[in-house]
XYZ file of C-alpha atoms in Angstrom:
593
model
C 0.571 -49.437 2.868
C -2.548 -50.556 0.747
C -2.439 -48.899 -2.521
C -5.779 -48.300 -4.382
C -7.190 -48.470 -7.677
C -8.000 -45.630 -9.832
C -11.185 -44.038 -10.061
C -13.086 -40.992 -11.569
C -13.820 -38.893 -8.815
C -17.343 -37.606 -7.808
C -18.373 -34.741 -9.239
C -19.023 -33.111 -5.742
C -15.397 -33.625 -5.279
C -14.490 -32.357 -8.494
C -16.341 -29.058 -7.726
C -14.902 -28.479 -4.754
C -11.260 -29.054 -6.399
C -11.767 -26.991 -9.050
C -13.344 -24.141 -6.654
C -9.963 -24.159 -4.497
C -7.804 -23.251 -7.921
C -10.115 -20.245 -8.035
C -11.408 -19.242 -4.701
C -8.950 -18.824 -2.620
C -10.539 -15.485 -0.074
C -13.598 -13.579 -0.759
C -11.483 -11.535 -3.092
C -11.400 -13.798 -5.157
C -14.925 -14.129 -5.643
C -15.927 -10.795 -6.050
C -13.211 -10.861 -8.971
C -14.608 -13.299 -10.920
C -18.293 -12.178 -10.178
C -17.678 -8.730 -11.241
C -15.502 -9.242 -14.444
C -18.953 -11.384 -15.557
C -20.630 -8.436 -15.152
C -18.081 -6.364 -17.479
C -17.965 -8.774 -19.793
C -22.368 -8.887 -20.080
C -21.654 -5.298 -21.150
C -22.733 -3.858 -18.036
C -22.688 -0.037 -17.346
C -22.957 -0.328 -13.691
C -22.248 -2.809 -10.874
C -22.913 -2.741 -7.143
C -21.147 -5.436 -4.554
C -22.457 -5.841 -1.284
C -20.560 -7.344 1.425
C -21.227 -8.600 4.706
C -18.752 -9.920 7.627
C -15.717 -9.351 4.791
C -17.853 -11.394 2.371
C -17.548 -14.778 4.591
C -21.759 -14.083 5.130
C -22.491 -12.576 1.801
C -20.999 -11.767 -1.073
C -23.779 -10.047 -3.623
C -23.086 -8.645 -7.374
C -25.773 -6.909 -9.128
C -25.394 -5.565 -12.522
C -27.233 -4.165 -15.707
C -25.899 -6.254 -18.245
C -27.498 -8.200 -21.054
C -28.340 -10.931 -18.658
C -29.573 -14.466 -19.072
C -31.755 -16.814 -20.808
C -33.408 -19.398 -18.035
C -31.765 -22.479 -20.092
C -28.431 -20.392 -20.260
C -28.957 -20.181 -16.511
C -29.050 -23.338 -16.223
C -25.805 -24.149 -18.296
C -23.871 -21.051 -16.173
C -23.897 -23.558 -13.195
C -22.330 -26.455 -15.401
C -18.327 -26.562 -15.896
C -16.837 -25.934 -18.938
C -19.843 -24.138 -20.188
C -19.103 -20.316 -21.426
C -20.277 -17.865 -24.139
C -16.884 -16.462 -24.568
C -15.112 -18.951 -26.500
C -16.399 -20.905 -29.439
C -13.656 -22.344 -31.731
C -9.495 -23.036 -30.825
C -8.835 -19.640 -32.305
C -10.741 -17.642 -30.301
C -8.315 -18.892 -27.175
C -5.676 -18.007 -28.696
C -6.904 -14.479 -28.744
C -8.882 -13.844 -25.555
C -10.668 -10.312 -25.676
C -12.943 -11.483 -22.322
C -11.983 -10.712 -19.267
C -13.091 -14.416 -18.048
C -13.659 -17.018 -20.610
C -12.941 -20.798 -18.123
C -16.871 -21.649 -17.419
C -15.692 -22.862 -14.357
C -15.463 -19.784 -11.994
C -19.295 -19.525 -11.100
C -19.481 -22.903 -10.511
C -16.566 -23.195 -8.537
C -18.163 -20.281 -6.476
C -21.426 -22.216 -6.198
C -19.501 -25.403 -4.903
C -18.696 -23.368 -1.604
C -21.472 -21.469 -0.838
C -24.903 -21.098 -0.224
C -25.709 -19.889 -4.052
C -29.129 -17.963 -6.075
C -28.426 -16.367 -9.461
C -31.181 -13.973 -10.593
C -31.174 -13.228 -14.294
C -33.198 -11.274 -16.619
C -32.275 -10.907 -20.507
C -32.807 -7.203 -21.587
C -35.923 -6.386 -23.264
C -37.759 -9.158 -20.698
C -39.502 -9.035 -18.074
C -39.788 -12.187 -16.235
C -36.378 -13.612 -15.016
C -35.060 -17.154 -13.493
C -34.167 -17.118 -10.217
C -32.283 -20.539 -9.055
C -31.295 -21.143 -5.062
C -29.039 -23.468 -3.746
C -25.981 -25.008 -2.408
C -22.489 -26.675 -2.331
C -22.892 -26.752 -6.104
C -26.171 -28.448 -5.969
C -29.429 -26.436 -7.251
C -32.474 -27.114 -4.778
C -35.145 -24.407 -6.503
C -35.455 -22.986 -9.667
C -38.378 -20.130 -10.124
C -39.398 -17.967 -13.021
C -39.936 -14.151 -11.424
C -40.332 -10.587 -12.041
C -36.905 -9.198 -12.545
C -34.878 -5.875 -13.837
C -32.559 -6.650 -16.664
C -28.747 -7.751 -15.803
C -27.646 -10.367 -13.180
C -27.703 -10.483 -9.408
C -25.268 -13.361 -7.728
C -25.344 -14.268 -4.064
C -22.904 -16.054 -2.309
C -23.342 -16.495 1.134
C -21.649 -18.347 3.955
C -18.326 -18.685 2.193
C -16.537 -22.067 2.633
C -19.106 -23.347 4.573
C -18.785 -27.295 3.596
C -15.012 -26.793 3.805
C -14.532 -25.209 7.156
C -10.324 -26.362 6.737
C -10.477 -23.106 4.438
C -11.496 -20.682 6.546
C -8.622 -21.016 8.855
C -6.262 -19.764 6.279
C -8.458 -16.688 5.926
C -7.045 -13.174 7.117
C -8.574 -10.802 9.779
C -12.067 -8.653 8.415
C -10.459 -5.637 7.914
C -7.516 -7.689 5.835
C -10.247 -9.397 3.459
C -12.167 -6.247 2.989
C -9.074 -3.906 1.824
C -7.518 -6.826 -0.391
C -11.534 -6.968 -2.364
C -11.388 -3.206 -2.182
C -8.199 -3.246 -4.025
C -8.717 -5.583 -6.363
C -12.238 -3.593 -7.008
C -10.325 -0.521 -7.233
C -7.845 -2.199 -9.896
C -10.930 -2.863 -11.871
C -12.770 0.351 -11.877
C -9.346 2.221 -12.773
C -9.325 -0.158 -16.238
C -13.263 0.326 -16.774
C -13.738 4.091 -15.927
C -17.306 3.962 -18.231
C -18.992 1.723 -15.488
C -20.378 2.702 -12.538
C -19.605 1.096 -9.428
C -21.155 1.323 -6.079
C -19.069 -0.748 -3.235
C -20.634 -1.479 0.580
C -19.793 -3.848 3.558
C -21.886 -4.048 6.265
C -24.765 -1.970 4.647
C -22.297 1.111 4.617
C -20.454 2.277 1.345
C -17.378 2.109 1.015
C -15.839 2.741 -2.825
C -17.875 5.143 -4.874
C -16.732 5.535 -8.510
C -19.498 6.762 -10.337
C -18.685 6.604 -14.732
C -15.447 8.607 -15.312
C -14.584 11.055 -18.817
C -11.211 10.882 -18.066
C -8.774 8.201 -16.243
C -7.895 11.264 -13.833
C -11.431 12.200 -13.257
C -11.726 8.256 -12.277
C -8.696 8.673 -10.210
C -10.100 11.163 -8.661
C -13.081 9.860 -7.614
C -11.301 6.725 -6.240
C -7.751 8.743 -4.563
C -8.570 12.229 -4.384
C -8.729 15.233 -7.228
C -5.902 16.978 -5.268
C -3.663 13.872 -5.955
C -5.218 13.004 -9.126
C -4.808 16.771 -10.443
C -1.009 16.694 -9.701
C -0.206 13.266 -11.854
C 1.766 13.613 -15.266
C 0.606 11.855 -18.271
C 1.993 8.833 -20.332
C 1.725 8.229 -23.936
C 3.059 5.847 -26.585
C 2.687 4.139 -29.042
C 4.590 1.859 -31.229
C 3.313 -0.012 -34.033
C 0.423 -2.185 -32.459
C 1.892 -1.244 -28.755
C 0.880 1.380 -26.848
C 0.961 2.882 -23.106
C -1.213 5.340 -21.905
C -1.960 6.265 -18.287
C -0.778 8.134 -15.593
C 2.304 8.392 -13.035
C 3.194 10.441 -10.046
C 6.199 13.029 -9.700
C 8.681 11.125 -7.591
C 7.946 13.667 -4.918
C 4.459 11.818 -4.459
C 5.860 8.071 -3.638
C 4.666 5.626 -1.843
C 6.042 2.904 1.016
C 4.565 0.400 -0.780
C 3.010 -0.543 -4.106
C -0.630 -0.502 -3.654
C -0.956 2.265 -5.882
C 0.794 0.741 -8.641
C -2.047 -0.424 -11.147
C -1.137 -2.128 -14.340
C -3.699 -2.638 -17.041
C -3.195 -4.860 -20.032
C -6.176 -4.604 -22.375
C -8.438 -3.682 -19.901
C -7.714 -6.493 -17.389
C -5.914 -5.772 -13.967
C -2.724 -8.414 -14.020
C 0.198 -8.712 -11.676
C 3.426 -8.617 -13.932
C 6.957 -8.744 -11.658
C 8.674 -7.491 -14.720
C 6.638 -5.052 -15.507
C 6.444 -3.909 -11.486
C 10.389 -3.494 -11.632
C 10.279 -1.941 -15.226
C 8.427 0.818 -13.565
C 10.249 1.328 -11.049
C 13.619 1.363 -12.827
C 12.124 3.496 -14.923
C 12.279 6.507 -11.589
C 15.691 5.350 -10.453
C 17.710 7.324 -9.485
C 14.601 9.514 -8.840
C 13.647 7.447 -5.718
C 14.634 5.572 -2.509
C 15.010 2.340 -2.578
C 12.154 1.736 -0.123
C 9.734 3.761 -1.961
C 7.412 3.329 -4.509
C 5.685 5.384 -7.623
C 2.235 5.654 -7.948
C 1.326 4.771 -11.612
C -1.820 3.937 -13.442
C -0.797 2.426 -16.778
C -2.895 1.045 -19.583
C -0.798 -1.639 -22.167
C -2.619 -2.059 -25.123
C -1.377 -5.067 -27.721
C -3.082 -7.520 -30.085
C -4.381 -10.124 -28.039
C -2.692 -12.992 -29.457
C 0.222 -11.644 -28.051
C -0.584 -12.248 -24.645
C -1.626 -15.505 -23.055
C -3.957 -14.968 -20.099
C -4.504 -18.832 -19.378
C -1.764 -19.090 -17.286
C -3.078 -19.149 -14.160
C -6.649 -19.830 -12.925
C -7.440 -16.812 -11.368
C -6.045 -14.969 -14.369
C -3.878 -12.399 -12.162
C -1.055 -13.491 -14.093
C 0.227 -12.891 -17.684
C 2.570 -14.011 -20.034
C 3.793 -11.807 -23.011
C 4.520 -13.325 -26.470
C 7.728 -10.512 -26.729
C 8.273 -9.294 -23.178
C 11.798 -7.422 -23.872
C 9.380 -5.121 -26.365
C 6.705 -4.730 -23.497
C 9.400 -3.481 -20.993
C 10.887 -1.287 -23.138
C 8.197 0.668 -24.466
C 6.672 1.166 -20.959
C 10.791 2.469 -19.878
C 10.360 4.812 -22.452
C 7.327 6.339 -21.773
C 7.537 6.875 -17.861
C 11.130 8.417 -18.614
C 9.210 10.913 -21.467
C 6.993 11.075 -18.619
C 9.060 12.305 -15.595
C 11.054 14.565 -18.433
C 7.826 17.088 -18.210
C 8.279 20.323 -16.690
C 5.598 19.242 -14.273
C 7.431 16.960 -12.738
C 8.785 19.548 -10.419
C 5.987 20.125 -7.682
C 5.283 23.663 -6.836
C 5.933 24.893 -3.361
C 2.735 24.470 -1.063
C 2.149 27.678 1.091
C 2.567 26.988 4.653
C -0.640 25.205 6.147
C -2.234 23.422 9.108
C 0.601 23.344 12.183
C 2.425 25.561 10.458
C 0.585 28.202 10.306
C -0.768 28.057 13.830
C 3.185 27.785 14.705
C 3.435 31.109 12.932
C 0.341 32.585 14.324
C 1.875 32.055 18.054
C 5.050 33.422 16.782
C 6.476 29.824 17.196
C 8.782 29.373 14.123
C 11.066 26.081 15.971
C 9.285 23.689 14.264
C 10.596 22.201 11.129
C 8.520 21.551 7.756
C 8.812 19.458 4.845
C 8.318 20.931 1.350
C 6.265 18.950 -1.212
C 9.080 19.445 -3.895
C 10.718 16.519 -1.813
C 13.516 19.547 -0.523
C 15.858 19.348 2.857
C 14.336 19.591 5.867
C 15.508 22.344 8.711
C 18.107 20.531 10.796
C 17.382 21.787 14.508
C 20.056 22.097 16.484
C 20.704 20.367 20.483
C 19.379 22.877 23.427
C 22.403 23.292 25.789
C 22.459 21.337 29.011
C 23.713 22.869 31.765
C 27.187 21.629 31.768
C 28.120 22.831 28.513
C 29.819 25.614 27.409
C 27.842 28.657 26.378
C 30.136 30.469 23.682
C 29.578 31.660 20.622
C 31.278 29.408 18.394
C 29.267 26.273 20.129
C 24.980 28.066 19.690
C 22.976 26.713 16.353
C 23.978 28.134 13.182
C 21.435 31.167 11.884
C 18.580 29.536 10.289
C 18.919 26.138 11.751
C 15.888 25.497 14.098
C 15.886 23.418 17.317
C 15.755 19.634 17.073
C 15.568 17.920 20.685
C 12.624 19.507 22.136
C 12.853 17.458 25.217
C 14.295 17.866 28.514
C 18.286 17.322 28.440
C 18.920 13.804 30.155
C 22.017 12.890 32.550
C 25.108 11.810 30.456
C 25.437 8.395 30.633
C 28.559 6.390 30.830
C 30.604 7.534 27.925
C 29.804 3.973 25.874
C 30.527 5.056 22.585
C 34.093 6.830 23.865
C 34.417 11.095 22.839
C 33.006 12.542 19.811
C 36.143 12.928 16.832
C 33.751 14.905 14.394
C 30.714 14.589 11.655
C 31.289 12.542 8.348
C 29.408 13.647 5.400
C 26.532 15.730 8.279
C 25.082 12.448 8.436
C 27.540 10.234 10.390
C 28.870 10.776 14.289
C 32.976 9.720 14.858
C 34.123 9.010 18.250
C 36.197 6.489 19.783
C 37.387 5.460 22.658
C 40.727 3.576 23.863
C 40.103 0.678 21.505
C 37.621 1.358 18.878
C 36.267 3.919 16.634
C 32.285 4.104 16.251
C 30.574 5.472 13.356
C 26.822 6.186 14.603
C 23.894 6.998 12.170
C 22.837 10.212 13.718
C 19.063 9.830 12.518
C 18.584 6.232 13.640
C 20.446 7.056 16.869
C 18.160 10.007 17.862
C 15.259 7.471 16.642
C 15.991 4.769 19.079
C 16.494 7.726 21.978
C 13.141 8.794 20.889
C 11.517 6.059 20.898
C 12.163 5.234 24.443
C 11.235 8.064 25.809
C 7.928 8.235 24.040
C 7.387 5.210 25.009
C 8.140 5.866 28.825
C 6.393 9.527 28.456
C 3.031 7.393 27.331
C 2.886 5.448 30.681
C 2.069 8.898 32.439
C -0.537 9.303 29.634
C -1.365 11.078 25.954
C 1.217 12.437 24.378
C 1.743 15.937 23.767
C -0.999 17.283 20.338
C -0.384 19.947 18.300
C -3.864 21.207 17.331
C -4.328 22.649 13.791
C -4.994 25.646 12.939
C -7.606 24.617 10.089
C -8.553 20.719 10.161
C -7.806 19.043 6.840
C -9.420 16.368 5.638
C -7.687 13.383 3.951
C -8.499 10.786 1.223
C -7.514 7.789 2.291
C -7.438 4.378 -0.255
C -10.110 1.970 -0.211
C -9.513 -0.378 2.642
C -7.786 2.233 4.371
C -9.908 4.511 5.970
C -11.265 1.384 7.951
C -7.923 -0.032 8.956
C -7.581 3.840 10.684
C -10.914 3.997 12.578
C -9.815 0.577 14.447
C -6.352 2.340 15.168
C -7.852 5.598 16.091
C -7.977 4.922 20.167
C -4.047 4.386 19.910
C -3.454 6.670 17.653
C -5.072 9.567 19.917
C -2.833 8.347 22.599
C 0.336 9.522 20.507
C -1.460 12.885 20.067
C -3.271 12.310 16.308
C -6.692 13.946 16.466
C -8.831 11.939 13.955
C -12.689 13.169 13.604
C -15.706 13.256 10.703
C -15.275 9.868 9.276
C -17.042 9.786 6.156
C -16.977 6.837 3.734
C -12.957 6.815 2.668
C -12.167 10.082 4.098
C -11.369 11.573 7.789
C -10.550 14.677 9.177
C -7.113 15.522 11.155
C -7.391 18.098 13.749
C -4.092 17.261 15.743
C -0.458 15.888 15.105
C 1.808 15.123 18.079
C 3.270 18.168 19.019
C 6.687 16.554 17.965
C 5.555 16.622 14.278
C 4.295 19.680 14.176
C 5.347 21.769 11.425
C 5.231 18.616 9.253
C 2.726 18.845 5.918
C -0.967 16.852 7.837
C -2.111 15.144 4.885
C 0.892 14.101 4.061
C 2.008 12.695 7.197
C -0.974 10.679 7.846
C -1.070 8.980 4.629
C 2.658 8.180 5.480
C 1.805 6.901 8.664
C -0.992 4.594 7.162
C 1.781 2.924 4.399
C 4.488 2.828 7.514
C 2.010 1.029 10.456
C 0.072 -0.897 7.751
C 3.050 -2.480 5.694
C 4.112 -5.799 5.688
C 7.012 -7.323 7.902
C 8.651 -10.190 7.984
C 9.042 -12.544 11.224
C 6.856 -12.038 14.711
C 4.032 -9.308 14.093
C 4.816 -6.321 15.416
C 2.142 -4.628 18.085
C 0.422 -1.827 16.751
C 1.568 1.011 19.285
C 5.033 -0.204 19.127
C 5.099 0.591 15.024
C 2.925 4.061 15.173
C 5.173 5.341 18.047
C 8.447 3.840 15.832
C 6.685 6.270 12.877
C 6.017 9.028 15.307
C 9.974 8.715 16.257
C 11.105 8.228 12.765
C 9.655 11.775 11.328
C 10.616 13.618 15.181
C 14.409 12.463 14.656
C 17.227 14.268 12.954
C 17.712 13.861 9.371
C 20.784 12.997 7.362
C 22.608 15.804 5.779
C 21.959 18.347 9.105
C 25.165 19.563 10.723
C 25.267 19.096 14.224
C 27.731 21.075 16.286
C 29.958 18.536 19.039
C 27.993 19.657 21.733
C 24.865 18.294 20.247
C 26.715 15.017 19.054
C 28.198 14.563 22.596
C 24.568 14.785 23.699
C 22.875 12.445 21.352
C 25.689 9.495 21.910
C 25.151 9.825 25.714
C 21.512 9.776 25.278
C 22.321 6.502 23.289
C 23.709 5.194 25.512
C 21.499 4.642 28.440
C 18.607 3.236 25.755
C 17.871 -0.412 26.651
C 18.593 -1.163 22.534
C 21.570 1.020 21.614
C 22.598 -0.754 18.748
C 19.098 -0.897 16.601
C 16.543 1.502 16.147
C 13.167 0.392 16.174
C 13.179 -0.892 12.803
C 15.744 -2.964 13.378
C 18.179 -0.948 11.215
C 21.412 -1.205 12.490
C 23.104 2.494 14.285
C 26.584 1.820 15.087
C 29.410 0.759 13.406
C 33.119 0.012 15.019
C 36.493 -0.642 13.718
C 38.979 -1.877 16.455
C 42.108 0.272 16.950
C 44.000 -3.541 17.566
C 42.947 -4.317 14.001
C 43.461 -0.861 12.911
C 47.777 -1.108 13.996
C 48.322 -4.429 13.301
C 47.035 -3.736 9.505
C 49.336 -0.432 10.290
C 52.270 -2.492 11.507
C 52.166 -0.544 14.752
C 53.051 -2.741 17.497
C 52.015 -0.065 20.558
């Protein structure tokens, strides 16, 4: 193996280096081309997409713009207005500061800045590409800054192979965007792809009104306030009543003086901060603000400047405990009752009242009871208890072999008992009914749509930046499962229809549900889309724990088990069975028969 000699590297080579530190997905550049903007002093910025920003990326704003020689310098590494002497890095009040993001940007693209200093008229426009400048012209010009990008990656095609599908590239910038517009609520910012807009945030009085704008007023109007302060700390913001979490944590947005970051321990300080207020697999939805003298937080850490790192961390976490659990202490915190809407009330208008609903204050669903089949008995002591609603509105199926041996009784409403000669089987009765669900969706689909429950009014929902496209591109399979999706408008769509199985579940809710469930991550093999909306669609159909079942109904749901094809999973892959062997069971005993 030859070795060679050490060498300074070209600067072409250089560039490119440096650019993949900080440009790692379109994202990325619109980050660091917007928080420019912010930190000319901007009051509004519009981004402009095109093919997920691979063909154009373009960032206008208003700010105090630049000088032709300072133009000139911008495209140099290293070169910056925002720091001037050692101390000023060890105090960072910019949101950028490295002089190397725009020309890292430049490196990989097809480039032209236009600038124009306030209070001039004629402006410098430059053009050119992989870091190189091929024209420079002076021209009439608006104040502020306007940066193209275009044809991202296009003298390093190795990159683009790592990049993610459109829609993927588009919702991670429109997060990131929406990040930045919740910490900068004075600036106006106008968000398209594809020459149609999608983010409107126009300048914001409040942090809710900016919520608003960017979520929905009904969501933002329900959110409970956080504030404290200690000494030079403080945390301001707002949270959601546990009754309003999430599958995910998209919607968790922390802000430490006024720049977006990732913090894990911050992330699980939040969330600790609802436990035991919610399950394990959900999420709040929090909008925080941290503010703290900036020399106690170093923001060079990484080169994107996602990351932070806190001079006294312990004291970070434990003011922003304290003030979500002052928070969630509020009277508000307990949701009021929402009047019956949507299925519900055409349910009642037909004089249908089967269905079950969920109430926003997060309380127990209806637990519907098993129709008889037509071998059981038909006494009193064996119908549905007075209240309880009916669960299994499908045809009764033919008892299978009796797999899962005679049903003993219910543990806790949420567990079946049975056994057989030689073992005992503890079945989850809400995955179980899942998995026998699922399977006969799934055959019911081959004879076409399922069955839709139309609603009585159509209600429009807000869906989160990113979102609203992912949901057009599903819409063909989600009408097959009986969703009636209409009137797309920028981030919101209407819902006309549920599948009739859902029915008497709250709409908005249910779709936004379905969007964190279908959309969230998974580990191993990617799972088809139809199989993971009809898993949802099974999920919120199935019977709940905590609903007593009487042993005709439990005798009905293990048969049903047990002629599925996957009997032992549902279609998460959570586990329904469990078995104890009675061998194991008398030997521990000391029973010898």
């Amino acid at each position: 193996m030859s070795v060679s000699r050490i060498r300074r590297l070209p600067d072409h080579l250089v560039n490119k280096i440096a650019a993949g530190e900080v440009v790692e997905r379109p994202a990325s550049v619109v980050k660091e081309l917007v928080e420019n903007a912010l930190d000319a002093l901007c009051t509004q910025v519009t981004v402009d997409l095109r093919d997920a920003g691979r063909a154009l990326i373009r960032v206008t704003d208003d700010g105090i713009g630049m000088s032709s020689d300072e133009v000139d310098l911008a495209l140099l590494r290293h070169a910056t207005s925002k720091l001037a002497t050692d101390a000023d890095l060890d105090a960072i009040t910019t949101l950028g500061f490295r002089g190397e993001a725009l020309p890292a940007i430049c490196a990989v693209t097809r480039f032209s800045v236009l600038s124009c200093p306030r209070g001039a008229d004629t402006g410098t426009l430059v053009r050119g590409e992989g870091g190189t400048v091929n024209e420079k012209l002076l021209v009439a010009a608006p104040a502020g800054t306007t940066v193209e990008a275009q044809d991202l990656f296009f003298n390093t095609p190795a990159r683009l192979k790592f990049m993610k599908s459109a829609q993927s590239e588009v919702a991670a910038a429109l997060r990131l965007l929406e990040a930045i517009a919740l910490a900068h609520q004075d600036v106006h910012f106008r968000v398209s792809h594809n020459g149609r807009p999608v983010l409107g945030a126009p300048r914001a009085r409040s942090l809710r009104d900016r919520i608003g704008a960017l979520w929905g007023f009904e969501r933002a109007g329900k959110l409970l306030e956080v504030e404290r302060k200690d000494g030079p700390l403080a945390v301001s913001g707002l949270i959601a009543p546990p009754q309003l979490a999430r599958g995910n944590r998209d919607e968790i947005v922390l802000i430490v003086n006024g720049r977006p970051v990732r913090d894990t321990q911050l992330s699980q300080t939040l969330i600790e901060a609802y436990r035991p207020l919610l399950a394990r697999d959900q999420f709040p939805i929090a909008v925080l603000h941290l503010e703290l003298p900036p020399q106690e937080v170093d923001v060079n850490v990484h080169p994107t400047k996602a990351w932070v790192r806190f001079r006294s961390p312990r004291q970070i976490q434990e003011i922003l405990y304290r003030a979500v659990q002052d928070a969630l202490r509020q009277a508000q915190v307990v949701q009021t009752q929402r009047g019956l809407t949507g299925a519900v009330a055409n349910d009642r208008a037909s004089g249908d009242t089967t269905g079950s609903f969920s109430i926003e204050s997060g309380g127990p669903e209806m637990a519907p009871a098993l129709p008889q089949s037509a071998d059981s008995p038909s006494g009193a002591d064996d119908r549905a208890p007075a209240g309880q609603a009916l669960l299994f509105h499908e045809s009764p199926a033919q008892f299978g072999a009796p797999a899962f041996g005679a049903v003993i009784g219910q543990l806790q409403d949420t567990f079946i008992v049975s056994a057989s000669d030689d073992e005992v089987f503890f079945i989850d009765q809400h995955v179980a009914h899942e998995r026998v669900l699922f399977e006969r969706l799934l055959r019911d689909l081959d004879a076409g749509p399922l069955a839709s429950q139309e609603l009585l009014f159509p209600q429009p929902v807000e869906l989160g930046a990113g979102q609203a496209g992912l949901v057009a591109e599903w819409a063909p399979t989600l009408e097959g499962l009986g969703f009636g999706l209409e009137g797309w408008s920028g981030s919101t769509v209407v819902l006309r229809a549920v599948p009739a199985l859902l029915r008497g579940q709250e709409p908005r809710r249910l779709i936004e549900s379905l969007v964190e469930d279908v959309n969230r991550p998974r580990k191993g093999e990617p799972v088809p889309l139809l199989h993971r909306a009809l898993s949802f669609v099974a999920c919120h159909a199935a019977i709940k724990a905590h609903a007593a079942l009487q042993r005709e109904e439990m005798a009905r749901l293990i048969a049903d088990l047990a002629v599925t094809r996957t009997p032992y999973f549902c279609p998460h892959g959570r586990p329904i069975v469990s078995r104890l062997s009675l061998r194991d069971i008398k030997r521990e005993l000391g029973r010898t028969w």
